[in-house]
Coordinates of C-alpha atoms in Angstrom, one line a residue:
Chain A
M276 CA 29.6 1.2 4.5
K277 CA 31.5 -1.7 6.4
D278 CA 34.8 -2.7 5.5
I279 CA 34.5 -6.2 4.6
S280 CA 36.6 -8.3 2.1
V281 CA 35.3 -10.0 -0.5
K282 CA 36.3 -13.3 0.5
D283 CA 34.6 -12.3 4.0
L284 CA 31.3 -11.7 2.2
E285 CA 31.9 -14.7 0.4
N286 CA 31.9 -16.9 3.4
T287 CA 29.1 -15.0 5.0
A288 CA 27.2 -15.7 2.1
V289 CA 27.7 -19.3 2.3
R290 CA 26.4 -19.1 5.9
M291 CA 23.3 -17.4 5.0
R292 CA 22.5 -19.9 2.7
M293 CA 23.0 -22.7 5.6
K294 CA 20.6 -20.8 7.8
V295 CA 18.3 -20.6 5.0
V296 CA 18.3 -24.5 4.3
D297 CA 18.1 -24.9 8.2
M298 CA 15.3 -22.7 8.8
I299 CA 13.2 -24.3 5.8
Y300 CA 14.2 -27.7 6.9
K301 CA 12.7 -27.2 10.7
A302 CA 9.7 -25.3 9.1
Q303 CA 9.1 -28.0 6.6
S304 CA 8.0 -25.2 4.5
G305 CA 9.0 -22.3 2.5
H306 CA 11.1 -21.3 -0.7
P307 CA 14.8 -22.7 -1.2
G308 CA 15.4 -21.8 -4.8
G309 CA 14.8 -18.4 -4.9
S310 CA 16.5 -17.4 -1.4
L311 CA 19.8 -19.3 -2.7
S312 CA 19.6 -17.7 -6.2
A313 CA 19.5 -13.9 -4.3
A314 CA 21.8 -14.9 -1.5
D315 CA 24.9 -13.4 -2.8
F316 CA 23.7 -9.9 -3.5
V317 CA 21.3 -9.8 -0.4
T318 CA 24.2 -10.5 1.8
A319 CA 26.4 -8.0 0.3
C320 CA 23.8 -5.2 0.7
Y321 CA 23.0 -6.2 4.4
F322 CA 26.7 -6.9 5.3
K323 CA 28.6 -4.0 3.8
Y324 CA 26.5 -1.4 2.3
M325 CA 23.2 -0.8 4.2
N326 CA 23.3 2.0 6.7
I327 CA 21.1 0.2 9.3
D328 CA 20.7 0.2 12.9
P329 CA 19.5 -2.6 14.3
K330 CA 18.6 -1.1 17.7
N331 CA 16.2 1.4 15.7
P332 CA 14.7 -0.4 12.9
R333 CA 12.6 2.1 11.6
W334 CA 15.4 4.9 11.8
P335 CA 14.2 7.8 9.1
D336 CA 17.5 7.9 7.6
R337 CA 17.8 4.4 7.0
D338 CA 18.6 2.2 3.8
R339 CA 15.9 0.4 2.8
M340 CA 15.4 -3.3 1.3
V341 CA 12.1 -4.2 -0.4
L342 CA 11.7 -7.8 -1.5
S343 CA 9.5 -7.5 -4.2
K344 CA 9.7 -11.2 -4.7
G345 CA 8.7 -11.4 -1.0
H346 CA 8.8 -15.4 -0.9
V347 CA 12.5 -15.6 -0.8
C348 CA 12.2 -13.9 2.7
P349 CA 14.5 -16.6 4.4
I350 CA 17.2 -14.9 3.2
Q351 CA 16.5 -11.6 4.4
Y352 CA 15.2 -13.4 7.7
A353 CA 18.7 -14.8 7.6
C354 CA 20.5 -11.3 7.1
L355 CA 18.6 -9.9 9.7
A356 CA 19.3 -12.3 12.2
G357 CA 23.1 -11.9 11.2
T358 CA 23.0 -8.5 11.4
G359 CA 21.5 -8.4 15.0
F360 CA 17.6 -7.4 14.6
F361 CA 16.7 -10.3 16.5
P362 CA 18.3 -13.5 18.0
E363 CA 19.5 -16.5 15.6
A364 CA 16.7 -18.3 17.6
V365 CA 14.0 -17.0 16.1
L366 CA 15.1 -18.2 12.4
D367 CA 13.6 -21.7 14.2
T368 CA 10.1 -20.0 14.1
L369 CA 9.7 -19.5 10.7
R370 CA 6.1 -19.9 9.4
K371 CA 5.2 -21.0 12.8
E372 CA 2.1 -19.5 14.5
D373 CA 2.8 -16.1 16.2
S374 CA 6.0 -15.8 14.9
M375 CA 7.4 -12.7 13.7
L376 CA 9.1 -14.7 10.6
Q377 CA 5.6 -14.8 8.3
G378 CA 5.8 -17.0 5.2
H379 CA 5.9 -13.6 3.6
P380 CA 7.4 -10.8 5.6
S381 CA 5.3 -8.4 7.4
M382 CA 6.7 -5.1 8.3
N383 CA 4.7 -4.8 11.7
K384 CA 5.8 -8.3 12.7
C385 CA 9.4 -8.6 12.2
P386 CA 12.0 -5.6 12.6
G387 CA 13.9 -5.0 10.0
I388 CA 11.2 -5.4 7.3
D389 CA 10.6 -2.2 5.4
I390 CA 7.2 -3.0 3.8
S391 CA 5.0 -6.1 3.7
T392 CA 5.2 -8.1 0.5
G393 CA 4.5 -11.6 -0.7
S394 CA 1.7 -10.5 -3.7
L395 CA 4.3 -10.2 -6.7
G396 CA 4.5 -7.3 -8.7
Q397 CA 4.0 -4.7 -6.1
G398 CA 7.1 -4.3 -4.3
L399 CA 8.8 -2.2 -6.7
A400 CA 6.3 0.5 -6.8
C401 CA 6.7 0.5 -2.7
A402 CA 10.7 0.9 -3.1
A403 CA 10.2 4.0 -5.6
G404 CA 7.7 5.6 -3.1
M405 CA 10.7 4.9 -0.5
A406 CA 13.4 6.5 -2.9
L407 CA 10.8 9.2 -3.8
A408 CA 10.4 10.2 -0.3
G409 CA 14.1 10.4 0.4
K410 CA 14.4 12.6 -2.8
L411 CA 11.5 15.1 -1.4
D412 CA 12.9 14.9 1.8
K413 CA 16.3 15.6 0.6
K414 CA 18.0 12.7 2.3
D415 CA 20.8 10.4 1.0
Y416 CA 19.6 6.9 2.1
K417 CA 19.4 4.4 -0.5
V418 CA 16.5 1.8 -1.6
F419 CA 17.5 -1.6 -2.3
C420 CA 14.9 -3.7 -4.1
V421 CA 14.7 -7.3 -5.4
V422 CA 12.5 -8.1 -8.2
G423 CA 12.2 -11.6 -9.6
D424 CA 12.3 -12.4 -13.6
G425 CA 9.0 -14.3 -13.4
E426 CA 7.7 -11.8 -11.3
A427 CA 8.6 -9.0 -14.0
Q428 CA 5.4 -10.6 -16.1
E429 CA 3.4 -8.4 -14.1
G430 CA 2.3 -5.0 -15.5
E431 CA 2.8 -3.1 -12.3
I432 CA 6.4 -3.8 -12.4
W433 CA 6.6 -1.4 -15.5
E434 CA 4.3 1.1 -14.2
A435 CA 6.9 1.4 -11.2
A436 CA 9.9 1.5 -13.9
N437 CA 7.5 4.5 -15.5
T438 CA 7.6 6.3 -12.2
A439 CA 11.1 5.9 -10.9
H440 CA 12.3 7.1 -14.2
K441 CA 9.9 10.2 -14.0
Y442 CA 11.2 11.3 -10.6
Q443 CA 14.8 10.5 -11.5
L444 CA 15.0 8.0 -8.7
D445 CA 18.8 7.3 -9.0
N446 CA 18.8 6.1 -4.9
L447 CA 16.7 3.2 -6.0
I448 CA 18.6 0.1 -6.7
T449 CA 17.0 -2.9 -8.0
F450 CA 18.3 -6.4 -8.7
V451 CA 16.7 -8.3 -11.4
D452 CA 17.3 -12.3 -10.0
F453 CA 17.7 -13.5 -13.5
N454 CA 17.4 -17.3 -12.8
N455 CA 15.1 -18.0 -15.6
L456 CA 12.6 -20.5 -13.7
Q457 CA 9.0 -20.1 -12.3
I458 CA 6.8 -22.3 -10.6
D459 CA 5.4 -23.9 -13.8
G460 CA 9.1 -24.0 -15.8
T461 CA 11.2 -21.7 -17.1
C462 CA 10.2 -18.3 -17.9
D463 CA 11.2 -18.9 -21.9
E464 CA 8.2 -21.7 -21.9
V465 CA 6.0 -20.0 -19.7
M466 CA 5.7 -16.2 -20.7
P467 CA 9.4 -15.3 -22.3
N468 CA 10.7 -12.2 -20.9
G469 CA 13.1 -11.4 -23.5
N470 CA 16.0 -9.3 -22.3
L471 CA 14.9 -7.7 -19.2
G472 CA 18.0 -5.5 -18.7
E473 CA 17.0 -4.2 -22.2
K474 CA 13.7 -3.6 -21.2
F475 CA 14.8 -1.5 -18.1
R476 CA 17.2 0.8 -20.3
A477 CA 14.1 1.5 -22.7
F478 CA 12.5 2.5 -19.5
G479 CA 15.4 4.9 -19.2
W480 CA 16.7 3.1 -16.1
E481 CA 20.8 2.6 -15.7
V482 CA 21.4 -1.2 -16.2
I483 CA 24.4 -3.3 -15.3
E484 CA 24.6 -6.8 -16.0
I485 CA 26.4 -9.1 -13.7
D486 CA 27.2 -12.6 -12.5
G487 CA 24.7 -12.4 -9.5
H488 CA 27.0 -15.5 -8.0
N489 CA 30.7 -13.6 -8.5
M490 CA 31.3 -11.5 -5.1
E491 CA 33.9 -9.3 -6.9
E492 CA 31.3 -8.3 -9.6
I493 CA 28.7 -7.6 -7.1
V494 CA 30.9 -5.4 -4.9
A495 CA 32.2 -3.6 -8.3
V496 CA 28.8 -2.5 -9.0
L497 CA 27.4 -1.7 -5.9
N498 CA 30.2 0.6 -5.0
K499 CA 29.4 2.3 -8.5
C500 CA 25.3 2.2 -7.7
Y501 CA 25.9 3.2 -4.4
A502 CA 27.6 6.7 -5.2
S503 CA 25.9 7.2 -8.2
K504 CA 23.7 10.6 -8.6
N505 CA 23.1 10.8 -12.4
G506 CA 19.3 10.7 -11.8
K507 CA 19.0 7.1 -13.2
P508 CA 17.1 4.0 -11.1
K509 CA 19.5 1.4 -11.2
C510 CA 19.0 -2.1 -12.7
I511 CA 21.6 -5.0 -11.9
Y512 CA 20.7 -7.1 -14.1
A513 CA 22.1 -10.3 -12.3
H514 CA 22.6 -13.7 -13.9
T515 CA 21.9 -16.4 -11.2
I516 CA 20.9 -20.1 -10.6
K517 CA 18.1 -21.0 -8.9
G518 CA 19.0 -23.0 -5.7
K519 CA 22.6 -22.2 -6.0
G520 CA 25.2 -23.9 -4.0
V521 CA 23.0 -27.0 -3.1
S522 CA 23.7 -29.3 -6.2
F523 CA 20.2 -31.0 -5.9
M524 CA 18.5 -27.9 -5.9
E525 CA 20.2 -26.3 -8.7
N526 CA 18.0 -25.2 -11.7
Q527 CA 15.2 -27.1 -10.8
C528 CA 12.0 -25.6 -10.1
G529 CA 10.7 -28.3 -8.4
W530 CA 13.0 -26.7 -5.3
H531 CA 10.8 -23.3 -5.7
G532 CA 8.6 -23.8 -2.9
A533 CA 9.5 -27.2 -1.3
A534 CA 11.4 -28.2 2.0
P535 CA 14.3 -30.9 2.1
N536 CA 13.8 -34.3 4.0
Q537 CA 16.3 -35.3 6.7
E538 CA 18.8 -36.8 4.0
Q539 CA 18.5 -34.1 1.6
Y540 CA 19.2 -31.8 4.5
E541 CA 22.1 -33.4 5.7
Q542 CA 23.6 -33.2 2.2
A543 CA 22.9 -29.6 1.5
M544 CA 24.3 -28.6 4.6
A545 CA 27.5 -30.8 4.2
E546 CA 27.9 -29.3 0.7
L547 CA 27.6 -25.9 1.7
E548 CA 29.8 -26.2 4.6
A549 CA 32.2 -27.7 2.1
Q550 CA 32.1 -24.1 0.4
L551 CA 33.5 -22.2 3.3
N552 CA 37.1 -20.7 2.8
N553 CA 37.4 -22.1 -0.6
Chain B
M178 CA -30.4 25.7 3.3
S179 CA -32.0 24.2 0.2
E180 CA -31.8 27.7 -1.0
L181 CA -28.2 27.8 -0.9
K182 CA -26.3 27.1 -4.5
K183 CA -25.7 23.5 -5.4
I184 CA -22.0 22.1 -5.2
A185 CA -20.3 19.0 -5.6
T186 CA -18.6 17.0 -3.1
R187 CA -15.6 16.6 -5.2
D188 CA -15.2 20.3 -5.0
G189 CA -15.5 20.0 -1.2
F190 CA -12.2 18.0 -1.4
G191 CA -10.6 20.1 -3.5
K192 CA -10.9 22.9 -1.4
E193 CA -9.9 21.4 1.7
I194 CA -7.1 19.3 0.5
V195 CA -5.3 22.7 -0.2
E196 CA -5.8 24.1 3.3
L197 CA -4.5 20.7 4.6
G198 CA -1.5 20.6 2.3
K199 CA -0.4 24.1 3.3
E200 CA -0.7 22.9 7.0
N201 CA 1.0 19.7 6.4
P202 CA 4.2 19.5 4.3
D203 CA 4.1 15.9 4.3
L204 CA 0.9 15.7 2.7
L205 CA 1.2 14.6 -0.8
V206 CA -1.7 14.3 -3.5
I207 CA -0.8 11.3 -5.8
D208 CA -3.0 12.3 -9.2
T209 CA -3.6 9.5 -11.8
D210 CA -4.1 11.9 -15.1
I211 CA -7.8 12.8 -14.1
G212 CA -6.8 15.5 -11.5
K213 CA -8.9 17.8 -13.5
S214 CA -12.0 16.0 -12.9
C215 CA -11.2 14.9 -9.5
Q216 CA -10.7 18.7 -8.5
T217 CA -6.9 18.9 -7.6
G218 CA -6.0 21.6 -9.9
S219 CA -5.7 24.2 -7.2
F220 CA -3.7 21.4 -5.0
R221 CA -1.4 21.1 -8.1
K222 CA -1.1 25.0 -8.8
E223 CA -0.7 26.0 -5.2
L224 CA 1.9 23.2 -3.7
P225 CA 3.3 21.8 -6.7
N226 CA 6.1 20.3 -4.5
Q227 CA 3.6 18.3 -3.0
H228 CA 1.7 17.5 -6.0
L229 CA 3.0 14.0 -7.9
N230 CA 1.0 12.0 -10.7
V231 CA 1.7 8.9 -11.8
G232 CA -0.2 8.9 -15.2
I233 CA -2.7 6.3 -15.8
A234 CA -1.3 3.7 -13.5
E235 CA -3.6 3.6 -10.7
Q236 CA -2.0 0.1 -9.3
N237 CA 1.5 1.9 -9.0
G238 CA -0.2 4.9 -7.3
A239 CA -1.4 2.7 -4.5
G240 CA 2.0 1.1 -4.3
L241 CA 3.8 4.3 -4.4
A242 CA 1.7 6.1 -2.1
A243 CA 2.5 2.8 0.7
G244 CA 5.9 3.1 0.4
L245 CA 5.9 7.1 0.6
A246 CA 3.8 6.3 4.0
T247 CA 6.1 4.1 5.5
C248 CA 8.6 7.3 5.1
G249 CA 6.3 9.5 7.0
K250 CA 4.1 10.9 4.5
V251 CA 0.4 11.1 4.0
P252 CA -0.5 10.3 0.5
F253 CA -3.9 10.9 -1.0
V254 CA -4.2 9.2 -4.1
V255 CA -6.7 10.6 -6.1
T256 CA -8.8 8.9 -8.9
Y257 CA -12.5 7.5 -9.9
A258 CA -14.1 5.4 -7.2
V259 CA -14.2 2.6 -10.0
F260 CA -10.4 2.6 -10.2
G261 CA -9.8 3.4 -6.6
S262 CA -11.6 0.2 -5.2
L263 CA -11.2 -2.3 -8.3
R264 CA -8.5 -1.6 -9.9
M265 CA -6.2 -0.9 -7.2
C266 CA -8.1 -3.5 -4.5
E267 CA -4.9 -5.8 -4.1
M268 CA -2.5 -3.3 -4.1
I269 CA -4.7 -1.6 -1.1
R270 CA -5.1 -5.1 0.5
Q271 CA -1.1 -6.0 0.2
E272 CA 0.3 -2.7 0.9
I273 CA -1.8 -0.5 2.6
C274 CA -4.3 -2.2 4.6
Y275 CA -2.5 -5.2 5.8
P276 CA 0.4 -3.4 6.9
N277 CA -2.1 -0.4 8.1
L278 CA -0.4 2.4 6.4
N279 CA -1.7 5.9 6.5
V280 CA -2.7 6.1 2.8
K281 CA -6.2 7.6 1.7
I282 CA -7.8 7.0 -1.3
A283 CA -9.9 9.8 -2.5
C284 CA -12.1 9.4 -5.3
S285 CA -14.8 11.1 -7.2
H286 CA -17.1 9.5 -9.6
G287 CA -18.7 7.4 -6.8
G288 CA -21.8 5.4 -7.6
V289 CA -23.6 5.8 -10.7
T290 CA -23.0 9.6 -10.4
P291 CA -20.4 9.2 -13.9
A292 CA -24.2 8.6 -15.6
N293 CA -23.4 9.1 -19.3
D294 CA -20.0 7.4 -19.3
G295 CA -21.8 4.2 -19.0
A296 CA -21.4 1.0 -16.6
S297 CA -17.7 1.1 -17.5
H298 CA -17.3 4.2 -14.9
Q299 CA -20.2 4.0 -12.5
A300 CA -18.7 2.6 -9.0
I301 CA -21.6 0.5 -7.5
E302 CA -19.4 -2.3 -5.8
D303 CA -16.6 -0.1 -4.2
I304 CA -17.8 0.3 -1.1
G305 CA -18.9 -3.3 -0.5
V306 CA -15.2 -4.6 -1.6
L307 CA -13.5 -2.0 0.3
R308 CA -15.4 -2.5 3.8
T309 CA -14.2 -5.9 3.7
I310 CA -10.8 -5.2 3.9
P311 CA -9.3 -5.3 7.7
N312 CA -7.8 -2.0 9.0
M313 CA -9.9 0.1 6.0
T314 CA -12.4 3.1 7.0
V315 CA -15.0 3.7 4.3
I316 CA -16.4 7.3 4.2
M317 CA -19.0 8.8 2.2
P318 CA -19.7 12.4 2.5
A319 CA -23.5 13.8 1.8
D320 CA -22.5 17.7 0.5
Y321 CA -20.0 20.1 0.5
N322 CA -19.5 21.1 4.0
S323 CA -19.5 17.7 5.8
T324 CA -16.8 16.8 2.9
R325 CA -14.9 19.6 4.0
K326 CA -15.0 18.4 7.6
L327 CA -14.6 14.8 7.0
V328 CA -11.7 15.4 4.5
R329 CA -10.0 17.4 7.4
Q330 CA -10.9 14.7 9.9
A331 CA -9.5 11.8 7.8
A332 CA -6.1 13.9 6.8
N333 CA -5.3 14.2 10.5
T334 CA -6.7 10.6 11.6
Y335 CA -3.9 7.8 11.2
G336 CA -5.1 4.9 8.9
P337 CA -6.0 3.5 5.3
M338 CA -9.3 5.4 4.5
F339 CA -11.3 5.3 1.3
L340 CA -13.0 8.4 0.6
R341 CA -16.1 8.4 -1.8
F342 CA -17.1 11.6 -3.8
T343 CA -19.6 12.3 -6.6
R344 CA -19.6 14.2 -9.7
D345 CA -22.7 16.4 -9.7
A346 CA -23.4 19.5 -7.7
V347 CA -26.1 18.4 -4.9
P348 CA -28.0 20.7 -2.6
Q349 CA -26.2 22.0 0.9
I350 CA -27.3 20.3 3.8
Y351 CA -25.3 21.5 6.4
G352 CA -23.9 24.9 7.6
E353 CA -20.1 25.3 8.1
D354 CA -20.5 25.0 11.7
V355 CA -21.9 21.6 11.8
E356 CA -19.3 19.0 13.2
F357 CA -19.0 15.3 11.8
T358 CA -17.1 12.5 13.3
I359 CA -15.9 9.6 11.3
G360 CA -17.8 6.6 12.4
K361 CA -20.5 8.4 14.3
A362 CA -23.9 8.7 12.2
H363 CA -25.3 12.5 12.0
Q364 CA -28.8 12.7 13.4
I365 CA -30.5 14.9 10.6
Q366 CA -34.0 14.9 12.4
D367 CA -35.1 12.6 15.1
G368 CA -38.8 10.5 14.6
R369 CA -40.7 7.6 15.7
D370 CA -42.4 5.5 13.0
I371 CA -39.5 5.2 10.2
A372 CA -35.7 5.0 10.1
L373 CA -34.2 6.5 7.0
I374 CA -30.3 5.8 7.0
A375 CA -28.4 6.8 4.1
N376 CA -25.2 8.3 2.7
G377 CA -23.7 10.5 0.0
D378 CA -25.8 12.2 -2.5
T379 CA -29.1 10.0 -1.4
V380 CA -29.3 11.9 1.8
R381 CA -31.1 14.4 0.2
L382 CA -33.7 12.0 -1.0
A383 CA -34.3 10.7 2.7
I384 CA -34.7 14.6 3.8
E385 CA -37.5 14.9 1.1
A386 CA -38.9 11.6 1.6
A387 CA -39.1 12.9 5.5
K388 CA -40.9 16.0 4.8
T389 CA -43.4 14.0 2.4
L390 CA -44.2 11.4 5.1
A391 CA -44.5 14.3 7.8
K392 CA -47.8 15.3 5.3
D393 CA -49.1 12.1 6.2
G394 CA -48.5 12.1 10.2
I395 CA -45.5 9.9 9.6
S396 CA -42.7 10.7 11.7
A397 CA -39.1 9.7 10.3
R398 CA -35.7 9.7 11.8
V399 CA -33.1 10.5 9.3
L400 CA -29.6 9.8 10.0
D401 CA -26.6 10.6 7.6
M402 CA -24.2 7.3 7.9
H403 CA -21.2 9.3 6.3
T404 CA -19.2 6.4 7.6
I405 CA -20.1 2.9 6.5
K406 CA -16.8 1.3 8.1
P407 CA -16.7 1.4 11.1
L408 CA -20.4 1.3 10.7
D409 CA -22.0 3.6 14.1
V410 CA -23.4 0.4 15.4
E411 CA -24.8 2.3 18.2
A412 CA -27.1 4.4 16.0
V413 CA -28.6 1.3 14.1
T414 CA -29.2 -0.5 17.1
S415 CA -31.2 2.5 18.6
A416 CA -33.0 2.9 15.3
V417 CA -33.9 -0.8 15.7
N418 CA -34.8 -0.9 19.5
E419 CA -36.5 2.6 19.4
I420 CA -38.3 2.3 15.8
G421 CA -37.7 -1.1 14.7
K422 CA -38.8 -0.4 11.0
I423 CA -35.7 1.2 8.6
I424 CA -35.1 2.1 5.3
T425 CA -31.4 2.2 3.8
I426 CA -30.9 4.6 0.8
E427 CA -27.4 4.5 -1.1
D428 CA -26.1 4.8 -4.5
H429 CA -24.4 1.7 -4.6
N430 CA -25.3 -2.3 -5.0
I431 CA -28.2 -3.3 -2.3
L432 CA -25.3 -6.3 -2.0
N433 CA -22.3 -5.3 0.3
G434 CA -23.1 -1.4 1.1
L435 CA -24.6 0.7 3.7
G436 CA -27.9 -1.7 3.5
S437 CA -26.5 -5.0 3.9
A438 CA -24.2 -3.2 6.9
V439 CA -27.3 -2.3 8.8
C440 CA -28.9 -5.5 8.2
E441 CA -25.8 -7.2 9.7
V442 CA -26.5 -5.1 13.1
A443 CA -30.5 -6.0 12.7
A444 CA -30.0 -9.7 12.0
E445 CA -27.5 -10.0 14.9
L446 CA -30.0 -8.4 17.2
G447 CA -32.7 -10.7 16.2
K448 CA -35.3 -8.0 15.4
G449 CA -36.4 -5.0 13.1
I450 CA -37.0 -4.7 9.5
V451 CA -34.6 -3.5 7.2
K452 CA -35.6 -2.4 3.5
R453 CA -33.0 -1.8 1.3
V454 CA -33.1 0.9 -1.5
G455 CA -30.0 1.0 -3.6
I456 CA -28.8 -0.6 -7.0
Q457 CA -30.4 -3.7 -8.0
D458 CA -27.5 -6.0 -8.3
Q459 CA -27.6 -4.7 -12.2
F460 CA -24.9 -2.8 -14.2
G461 CA -26.1 0.6 -15.4
Q462 CA -26.1 2.4 -18.7
S463 CA -25.2 5.8 -20.4
A464 CA -28.6 7.8 -19.4
P465 CA -29.1 11.0 -17.1
Y466 CA -28.0 10.3 -13.4
E467 CA -31.8 10.7 -12.1
R468 CA -33.1 7.9 -14.7
L469 CA -30.5 5.7 -13.3
L470 CA -31.8 6.2 -9.9
E471 CA -35.4 5.8 -11.3
M472 CA -34.7 2.7 -12.7
N473 CA -33.1 1.4 -9.3
G474 CA -36.1 2.7 -7.6
I475 CA -33.4 5.3 -5.6
T476 CA -36.5 7.9 -5.3
V477 CA -38.3 9.6 -3.0
E478 CA -41.4 8.2 -4.1
H479 CA -40.3 4.9 -3.7
I480 CA -38.9 5.5 -0.2
V481 CA -42.4 7.2 0.9
K482 CA -44.2 4.0 -0.3
L483 CA -42.0 1.7 1.6
A484 CA -42.1 3.8 4.7
K485 CA -46.0 3.4 4.2
E486 CA -46.2 0.1 3.9
L487 CA -44.1 -0.8 6.9
Q488 CA -46.7 1.6 9.0

């Protein structure tokens, strides 16, 4: 665990958001909405908690990060560049031919990606497999997983939730990115999830509800989860805003998978820059 | 060899996987609540720390295996062929084959062998679906000993693999000393007039047909094509060039299985004729296994008739 203040993490998260917007603008393709809603807790994981070695991306004892909602990989790419897995210039190749930065993450193309994802609902089972391997091998590493609220409509999520409970995977720390938006509308309109936190609790998980954009709360919950050995998998039920940090993207499902034009890009970058050192 | 007692290929898997698990502590069996009929009971008893059961949740079994494989484990996900191909299909594609992870899908009840269970449990599309996915290897052994050899080789060879076993006791074809290589057809006998290319339980039909044909002076080459992908293109090419007349025999839809794979080779060579014996693109029903084969013309008599017509 690295010694970094909440204020520095907040500024880092803003810088990661700027990279997200920048790379999607340059690619003219990608998913800004979910990348921005997950930005704060993914940044906290990479810059404070995760025990990783950019020079040895497949180090067996490392902490892992699985984006079950693989389309928000721009925020993971920004964090991997920011922690030294590849040069920042690589971010400009997002979604371009022969790039290591595929539209959805590919573990054999990009160093630091622990499993290839992109088809929704599948990442939590993979993360559970990694956490189970850690238990079988008596290793102390943690596995972080990011699940979307829309994605929780997939049945395999709940099969994996059962498995994590059965095998007491307290080393599996899952964020549910509760932004209540999916492609065709709000989750409540498309397919109401009810209270996802209560659902995970019913599956035997420890559930902690937080404001997913409050870095103090994120750090407090991760301190607790990182140290826990109570036999329960962890669900951090994070209230978030899709598109967080860019005024015109916030709470708009249209920004799920759209790239900004030049004017929108300049406004977004200016808005984010103003949030630095606030 | 036909005097030896009959034994199912699933039993060969159940026996060999225990030996392999003892040799490699990273080898895991992931059951999906049908371990009893897939013959993993001995593994569970003897190696409980390497045995997992995810319940009736095959998709999650595939994903869990992928995650375990990224950490150096060698998971065998065990289920019936219909579920291990179709229910798990997209997880196999996205999380196992695309990242090229070392996961084995080991399935009993291939083809129409779950006969009295009816169409829901009969796997007639599995090989076709899985051989379409890049990085996947598809294997169907013909008897007990070849199953043990091929399971051993699969466990010790990196990469995603689908292994298809069957329910019923079948005659033993090979002795314990016969060696098999994934991707290399096993020639049971050579011949000049017709090539019979079969896999799994239908290899015995090819052998019987060859014996009948021999009585009429027709000499058959019999190939056990236990690996459907990667196909032994060299063996098929030799059959096309040297004989030119081929009958494929399989307990699988005639679409996209062994017959189709052989046809692809012959068509690209631009010569030879191939007749496909297999499931006639129709669902099965609850009936005795031999009757289901008859309904689809998967019989010694039909193979012999086709072979004679080609002379």
